[in-house]
XYZ file of C-alpha atoms in Angstrom:
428
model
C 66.354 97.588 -29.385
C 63.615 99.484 -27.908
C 61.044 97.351 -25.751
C 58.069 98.619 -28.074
C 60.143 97.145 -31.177
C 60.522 93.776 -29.644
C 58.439 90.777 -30.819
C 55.769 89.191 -29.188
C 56.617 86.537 -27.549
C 56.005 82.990 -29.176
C 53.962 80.457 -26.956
C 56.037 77.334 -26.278
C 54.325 75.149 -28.661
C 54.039 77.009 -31.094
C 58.054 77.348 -30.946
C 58.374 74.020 -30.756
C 56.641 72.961 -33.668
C 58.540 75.451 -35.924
C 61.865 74.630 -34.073
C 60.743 70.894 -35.327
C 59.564 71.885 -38.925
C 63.515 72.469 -39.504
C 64.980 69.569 -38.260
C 65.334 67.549 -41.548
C 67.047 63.616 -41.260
C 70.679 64.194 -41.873
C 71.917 62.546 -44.742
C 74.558 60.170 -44.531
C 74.771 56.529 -42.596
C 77.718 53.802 -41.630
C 77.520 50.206 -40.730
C 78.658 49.694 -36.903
C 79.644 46.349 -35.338
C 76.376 45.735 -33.597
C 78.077 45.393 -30.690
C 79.190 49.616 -30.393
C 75.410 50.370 -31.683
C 73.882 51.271 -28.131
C 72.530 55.010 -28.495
C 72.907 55.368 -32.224
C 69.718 55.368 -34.438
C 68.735 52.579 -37.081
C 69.037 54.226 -40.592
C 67.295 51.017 -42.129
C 64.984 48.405 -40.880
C 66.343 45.083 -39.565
C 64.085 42.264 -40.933
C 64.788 38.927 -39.413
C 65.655 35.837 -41.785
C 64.913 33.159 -39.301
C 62.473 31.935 -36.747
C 63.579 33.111 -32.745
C 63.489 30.537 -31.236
C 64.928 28.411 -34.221
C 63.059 25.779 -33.009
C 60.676 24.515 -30.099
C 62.905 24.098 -26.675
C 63.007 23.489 -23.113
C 61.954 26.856 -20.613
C 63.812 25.152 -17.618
C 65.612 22.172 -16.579
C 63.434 19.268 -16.164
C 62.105 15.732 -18.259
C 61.072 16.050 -21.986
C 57.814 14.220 -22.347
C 54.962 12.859 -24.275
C 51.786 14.256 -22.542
C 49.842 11.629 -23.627
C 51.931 8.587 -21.857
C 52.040 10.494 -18.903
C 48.446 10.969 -19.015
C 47.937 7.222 -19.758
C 49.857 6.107 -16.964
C 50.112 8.725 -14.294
C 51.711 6.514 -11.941
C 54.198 4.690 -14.009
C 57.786 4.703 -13.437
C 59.240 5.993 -17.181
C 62.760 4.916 -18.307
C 65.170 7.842 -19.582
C 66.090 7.290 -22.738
C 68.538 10.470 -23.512
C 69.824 13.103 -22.009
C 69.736 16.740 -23.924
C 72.103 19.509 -22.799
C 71.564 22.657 -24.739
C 73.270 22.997 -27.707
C 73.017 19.237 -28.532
C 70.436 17.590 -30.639
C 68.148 14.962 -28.981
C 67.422 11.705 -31.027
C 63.486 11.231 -32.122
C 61.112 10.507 -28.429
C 60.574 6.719 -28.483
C 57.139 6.053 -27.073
C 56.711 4.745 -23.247
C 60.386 6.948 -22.609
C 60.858 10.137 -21.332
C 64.582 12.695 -21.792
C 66.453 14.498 -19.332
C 66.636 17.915 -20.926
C 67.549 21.453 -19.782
C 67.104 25.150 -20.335
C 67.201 26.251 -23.809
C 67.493 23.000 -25.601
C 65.441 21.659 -28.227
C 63.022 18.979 -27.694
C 63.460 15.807 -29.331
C 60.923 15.337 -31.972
C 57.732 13.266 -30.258
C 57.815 15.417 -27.070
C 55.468 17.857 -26.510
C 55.492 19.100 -22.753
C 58.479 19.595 -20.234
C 57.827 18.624 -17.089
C 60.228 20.900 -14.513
C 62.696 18.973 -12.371
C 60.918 20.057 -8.789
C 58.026 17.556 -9.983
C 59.829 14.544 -10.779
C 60.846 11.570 -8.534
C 63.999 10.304 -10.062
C 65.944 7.008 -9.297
C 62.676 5.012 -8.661
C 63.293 1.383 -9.917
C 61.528 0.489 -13.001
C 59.095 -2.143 -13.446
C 61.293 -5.888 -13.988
C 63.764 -4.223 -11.421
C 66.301 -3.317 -14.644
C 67.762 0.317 -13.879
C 66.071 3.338 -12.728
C 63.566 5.843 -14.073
C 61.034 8.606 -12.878
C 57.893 8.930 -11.837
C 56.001 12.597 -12.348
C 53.879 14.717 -9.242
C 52.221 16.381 -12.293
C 50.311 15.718 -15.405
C 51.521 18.460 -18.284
C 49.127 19.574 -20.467
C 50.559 19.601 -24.530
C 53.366 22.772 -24.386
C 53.916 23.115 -21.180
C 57.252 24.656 -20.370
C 57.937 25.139 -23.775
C 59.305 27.811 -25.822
C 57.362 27.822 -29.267
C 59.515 27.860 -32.514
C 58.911 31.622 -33.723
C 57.460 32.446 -30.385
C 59.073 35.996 -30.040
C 60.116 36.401 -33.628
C 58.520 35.259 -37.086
C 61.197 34.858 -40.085
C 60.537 37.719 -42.423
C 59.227 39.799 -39.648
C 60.593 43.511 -39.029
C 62.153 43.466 -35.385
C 63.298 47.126 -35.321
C 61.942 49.800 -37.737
C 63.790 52.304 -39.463
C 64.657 55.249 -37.076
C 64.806 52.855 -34.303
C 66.450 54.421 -30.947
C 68.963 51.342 -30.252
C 68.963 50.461 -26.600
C 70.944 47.781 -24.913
C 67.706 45.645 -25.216
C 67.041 46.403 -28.964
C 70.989 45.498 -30.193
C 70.071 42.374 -28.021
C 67.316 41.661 -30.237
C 69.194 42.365 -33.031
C 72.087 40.057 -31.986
C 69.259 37.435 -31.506
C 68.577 36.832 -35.476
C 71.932 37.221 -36.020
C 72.739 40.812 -37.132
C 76.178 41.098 -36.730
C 76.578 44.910 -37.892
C 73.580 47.438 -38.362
C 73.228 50.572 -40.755
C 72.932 53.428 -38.423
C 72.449 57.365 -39.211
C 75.500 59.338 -38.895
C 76.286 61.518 -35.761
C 75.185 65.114 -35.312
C 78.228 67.025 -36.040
C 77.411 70.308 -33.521
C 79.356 72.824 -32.392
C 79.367 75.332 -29.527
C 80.629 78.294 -28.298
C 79.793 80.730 -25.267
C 80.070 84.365 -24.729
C 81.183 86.367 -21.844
C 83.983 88.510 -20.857
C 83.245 87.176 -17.591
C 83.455 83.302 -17.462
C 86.905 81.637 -16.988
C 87.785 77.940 -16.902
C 87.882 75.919 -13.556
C 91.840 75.542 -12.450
C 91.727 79.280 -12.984
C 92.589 80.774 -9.218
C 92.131 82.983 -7.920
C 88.948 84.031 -9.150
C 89.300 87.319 -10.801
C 87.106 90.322 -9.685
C 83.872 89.661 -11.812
C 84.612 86.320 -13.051
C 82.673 82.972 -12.706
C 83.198 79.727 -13.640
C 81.874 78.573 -17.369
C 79.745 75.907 -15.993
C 77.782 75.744 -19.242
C 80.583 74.260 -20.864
C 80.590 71.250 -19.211
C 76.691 71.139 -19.085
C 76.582 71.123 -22.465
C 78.975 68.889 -23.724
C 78.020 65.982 -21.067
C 74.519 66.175 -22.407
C 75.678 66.331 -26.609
C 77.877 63.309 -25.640
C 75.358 61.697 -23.953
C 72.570 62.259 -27.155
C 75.918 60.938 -29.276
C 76.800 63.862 -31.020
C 81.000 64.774 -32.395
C 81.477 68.046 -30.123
C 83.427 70.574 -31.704
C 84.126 72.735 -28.603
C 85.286 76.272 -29.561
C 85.579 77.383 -26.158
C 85.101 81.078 -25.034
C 84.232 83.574 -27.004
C 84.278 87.576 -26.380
C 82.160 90.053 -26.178
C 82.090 91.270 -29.747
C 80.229 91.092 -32.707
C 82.988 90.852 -35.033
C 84.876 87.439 -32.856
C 81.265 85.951 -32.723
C 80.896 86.261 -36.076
C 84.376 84.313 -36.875
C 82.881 81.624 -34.565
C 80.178 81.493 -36.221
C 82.100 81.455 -39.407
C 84.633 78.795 -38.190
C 81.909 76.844 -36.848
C 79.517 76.803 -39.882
C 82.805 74.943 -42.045
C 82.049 71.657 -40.478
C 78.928 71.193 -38.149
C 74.981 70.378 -38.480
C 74.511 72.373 -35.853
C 75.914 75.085 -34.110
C 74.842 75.982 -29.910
C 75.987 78.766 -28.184
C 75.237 80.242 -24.539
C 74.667 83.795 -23.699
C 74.714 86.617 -25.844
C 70.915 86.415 -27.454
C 68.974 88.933 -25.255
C 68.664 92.611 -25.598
C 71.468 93.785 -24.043
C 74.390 96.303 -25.389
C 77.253 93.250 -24.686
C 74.481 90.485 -25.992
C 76.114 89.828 -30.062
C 74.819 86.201 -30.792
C 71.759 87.248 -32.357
C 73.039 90.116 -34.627
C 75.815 88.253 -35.772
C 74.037 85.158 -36.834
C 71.914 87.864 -38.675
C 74.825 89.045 -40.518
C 75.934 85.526 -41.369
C 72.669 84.226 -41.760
C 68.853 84.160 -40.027
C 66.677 84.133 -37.484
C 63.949 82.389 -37.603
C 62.468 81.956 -34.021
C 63.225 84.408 -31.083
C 61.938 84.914 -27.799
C 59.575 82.154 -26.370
C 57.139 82.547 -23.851
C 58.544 80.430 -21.125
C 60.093 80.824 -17.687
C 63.163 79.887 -17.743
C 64.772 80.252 -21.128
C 62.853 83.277 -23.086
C 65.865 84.387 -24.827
C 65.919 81.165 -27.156
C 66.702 81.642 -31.222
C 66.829 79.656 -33.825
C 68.236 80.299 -36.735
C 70.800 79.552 -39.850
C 74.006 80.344 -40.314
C 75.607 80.440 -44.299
C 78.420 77.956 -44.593
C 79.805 81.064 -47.433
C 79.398 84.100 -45.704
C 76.052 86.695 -45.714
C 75.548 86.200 -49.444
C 75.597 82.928 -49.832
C 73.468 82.506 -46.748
C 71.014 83.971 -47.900
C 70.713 82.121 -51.618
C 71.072 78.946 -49.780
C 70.794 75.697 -51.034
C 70.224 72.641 -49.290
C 73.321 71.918 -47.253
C 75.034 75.041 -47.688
C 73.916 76.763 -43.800
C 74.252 74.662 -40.292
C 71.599 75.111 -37.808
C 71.800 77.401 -35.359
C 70.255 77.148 -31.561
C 71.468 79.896 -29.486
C 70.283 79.522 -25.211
C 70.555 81.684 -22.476
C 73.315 82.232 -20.498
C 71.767 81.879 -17.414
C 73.040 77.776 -16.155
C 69.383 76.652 -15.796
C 67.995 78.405 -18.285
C 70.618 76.730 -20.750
C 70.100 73.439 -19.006
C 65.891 73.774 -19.592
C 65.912 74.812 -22.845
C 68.514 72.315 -24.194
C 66.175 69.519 -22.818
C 63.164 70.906 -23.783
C 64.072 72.256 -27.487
C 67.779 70.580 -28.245
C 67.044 66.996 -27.330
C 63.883 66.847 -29.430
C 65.631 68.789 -32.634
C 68.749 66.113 -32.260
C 66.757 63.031 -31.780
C 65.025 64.623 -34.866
C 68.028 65.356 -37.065
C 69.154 61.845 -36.780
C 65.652 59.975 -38.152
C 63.288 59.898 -34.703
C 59.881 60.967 -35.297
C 58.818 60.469 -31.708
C 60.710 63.302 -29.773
C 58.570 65.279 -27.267
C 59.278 64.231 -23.993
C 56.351 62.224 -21.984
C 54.657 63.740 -19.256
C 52.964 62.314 -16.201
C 50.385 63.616 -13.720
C 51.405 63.669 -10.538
C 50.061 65.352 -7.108
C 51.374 68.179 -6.094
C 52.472 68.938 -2.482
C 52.703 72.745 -2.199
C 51.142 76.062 -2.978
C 52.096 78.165 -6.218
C 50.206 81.637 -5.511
C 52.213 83.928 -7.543
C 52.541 82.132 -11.591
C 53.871 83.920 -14.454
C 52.438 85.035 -17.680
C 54.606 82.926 -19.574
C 54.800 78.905 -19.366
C 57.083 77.965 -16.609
C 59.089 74.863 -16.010
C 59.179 74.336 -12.043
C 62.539 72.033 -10.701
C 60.283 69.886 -8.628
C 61.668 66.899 -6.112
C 59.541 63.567 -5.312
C 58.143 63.935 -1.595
C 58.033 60.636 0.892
C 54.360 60.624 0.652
C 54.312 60.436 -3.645
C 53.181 64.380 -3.852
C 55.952 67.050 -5.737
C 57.297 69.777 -3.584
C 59.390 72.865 -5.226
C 62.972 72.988 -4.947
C 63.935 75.975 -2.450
C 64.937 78.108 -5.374
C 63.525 78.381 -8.340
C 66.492 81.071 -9.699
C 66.948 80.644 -13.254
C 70.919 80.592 -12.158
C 70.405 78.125 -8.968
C 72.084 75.034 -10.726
C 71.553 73.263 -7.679
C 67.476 72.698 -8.839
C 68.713 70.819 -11.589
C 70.881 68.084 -9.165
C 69.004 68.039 -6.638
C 65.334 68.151 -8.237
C 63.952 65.163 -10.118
C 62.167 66.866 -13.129
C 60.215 69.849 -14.104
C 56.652 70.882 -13.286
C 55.410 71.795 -16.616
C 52.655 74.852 -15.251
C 50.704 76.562 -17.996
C 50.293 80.138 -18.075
C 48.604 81.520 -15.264
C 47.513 79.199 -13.429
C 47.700 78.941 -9.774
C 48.838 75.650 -8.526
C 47.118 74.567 -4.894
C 48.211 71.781 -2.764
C 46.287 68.523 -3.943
C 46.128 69.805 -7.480
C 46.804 67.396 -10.391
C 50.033 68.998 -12.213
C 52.137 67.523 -15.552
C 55.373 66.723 -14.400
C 58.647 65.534 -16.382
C 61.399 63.901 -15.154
C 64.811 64.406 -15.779
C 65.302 60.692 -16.143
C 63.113 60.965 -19.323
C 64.375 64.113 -20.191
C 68.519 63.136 -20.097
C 67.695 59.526 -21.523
């Protein structure tokens, strides 16, 4: 393709948005033992049928009480009248008595205030010198040290809405009303591929002349594993239209969406883009952004060119092709894959969360596009640069913390404000 026939390139949000408009909520769910639900996405909201806590109980160990006795008498020595492990039921308060009671169990009807051990002098003898009791440092006011009955969670109250993320503190909450499986939205079937006469597995040795290592491989399927996608790996491809095209093919029968590496640039030996053409579309191309430009979207026909392209819904599977370069792939897949995932699987809020943060060196020379700086946290709480900013230095991505998200343009001085986004965000 000659230079003057290339499109414009599209500015990054305006790639993201349409990258976005496609990502439809897969259809399909399963019901998961709440206890494997970690990382998968609620496909229906979980409304609670009872009251957490079920009832009003004890925050730590110490003497169920009637405020108002204590109150009365401050200095009076009180019998103890019951004793109230959790999980037991305490009989009714009698007036004048206080209970031993501790963490997490429910106050015996008449009490109204715990009063915590540290504040209680026990074995005193009690007035008529018949047994022991205790005498209190403290006057409690009415609820103190007490958990409320439907304090954290109303009966008939939503707890997690549909197209919940599901962390380990969510299927806590949803163990805490008693959900014993949840309704979740299938896994992203994707597959991937990458092209390159070049690349060779690891184990391979020696090296051959003109060969390196297919680190993109294992990039890539760490981070679909970690978003909880089913990889279908297809390995290497080569360099040629018509085997990409069969991969594409083969790849199309079963996937939502299909990712490759390399081959979508200009280049004579670059056959991604043409042959998703032939077995389908392109809908996005080129993106103004530093690393990654090469990125397409696009469709591929589950039936070949024709039926491609009088698709209905459900006959194509995505299509996200990145750049060969390690980094490049790397960016792009967190800054355009992650969102259209979390997206295909019900999650409305996808773009990742910046924060402004200080930045600790000089950028004199920016590009015209939108570049993504690998950026490492400095002792004193400014960013510096990694060494290398080399859209093949994989390094940038292990050792830097996140990317410095530079518009256009723009010079970036030391002292400068600058939105930065970490990987920890970015690979969560």
């Amino acid at each position: 393709m000659l230079l003057s026939a290339m499109p414009e390139l599209l500015p990054f949000d305006d790639a993201f948005a349409c990258l976005l408009s496609h990502a439809d909520t897969l259809p399909g769910t399963e019901t998961i033992d709440t206890m494997n639900a970690d990382g998968r996405v609620l496909a229906r909201a979980l409304v609670s049928s009872l009251d957490v806590p079920p009832w009003d109980n004890a925050q730590m160990d110490g003497y169920a009480v009637r405020a108002a006795d204590l109150a009365a008498n401050p200095d009076q020595v009180f019998p103890v009248s019951q004793r109230i492990p959790a999980g037991h039921q305490g009989q009714p308060l009698q007036p004048g008595t206080v209970a031993r009671i501790f963490t997490g169990a429910a106050l015996p009807p008449g009490a109204d205030a715990v009063v915590m051990q540290e504040e209680v002098e026990a074995g005193l003898p009690l007035p008529g010198g018949e047994g022991t009791g205790v005498r209190f440092r403290v006057q409690p006011a009415s609820g103190a040290w007490v958990r409320r009955r439907a304090e954290d969670i109303a009966a008939g109250s939503t707890v997690l809405a549909e197209g919940a993320l599901l962390t380990p503190a969510a299927v806590g909450l949803a163990a805490s009303i008693g959900a014993a499986t949840l309704e979740v939205r299938r896994r992203p079937r994707v597959a991937c591929f990458f092209t390159g006469d070049e690349l060779v597995m690891p184990g391979q040795q020696p090296l051959p002349a003109g060969g390196i290592y297919n680190s993109n491989r294992f990039v890539l399927n760490a981070l679909l594993r970690r978003l909880g996608c089913e990889v279908l790996d297809l390995g290497i491809v080569p360099d040629s239209r018509e085997a990409t095209r069969q991969a594409l093919r083969e790849a199309a029968k079963g996937a939502d969406l299909i990712i490759s590496a390399g081959g979508v640039s200009v280049g004579e030996e670059d056959h991604v883009r043409p042959a998703v053409e032939a077995e389908g579309q392109i809908d996005l191309w080129r993106v103004a952004i530093k690393p990654g430009r090469p990125l397409a979207y696009g469709r591929v026909g589950r039936h070949g060119p024709e039926g491609a392209r009088a698709a209905v819904p459900g006959s194509f599977a995505h299509f996200i092709g990145l750049p060969g370069n390690p980094v490049s792939a790397f960016v792009t897949f967190l800054l355009f894959v992650r969102p259209f995932l979390l997206r295909l699987q019900g999650i409305q809020a996808v773009e990742p969360q910046a924060v402004t943060l200080i930045s600790g060196f000089d950028w004199t020379n920016p590009d015209r596009r939108r570049e993504f700086l690998r950026a490492v946290h400095l002792p004193d709480g400014r960013l510096g640069l990694f060494r290398q900013q080399g859209s093949a230095v994989l390094t940038s991505a292990v050792v830097g913390h996140g990317l410095i998200d530079n518009p256009p343009g723009r010079v970036i001085r030391q002292g400068d404000a600058v939105r930065f986004l970490s990987f920890a965000e970015l690979l969560n």
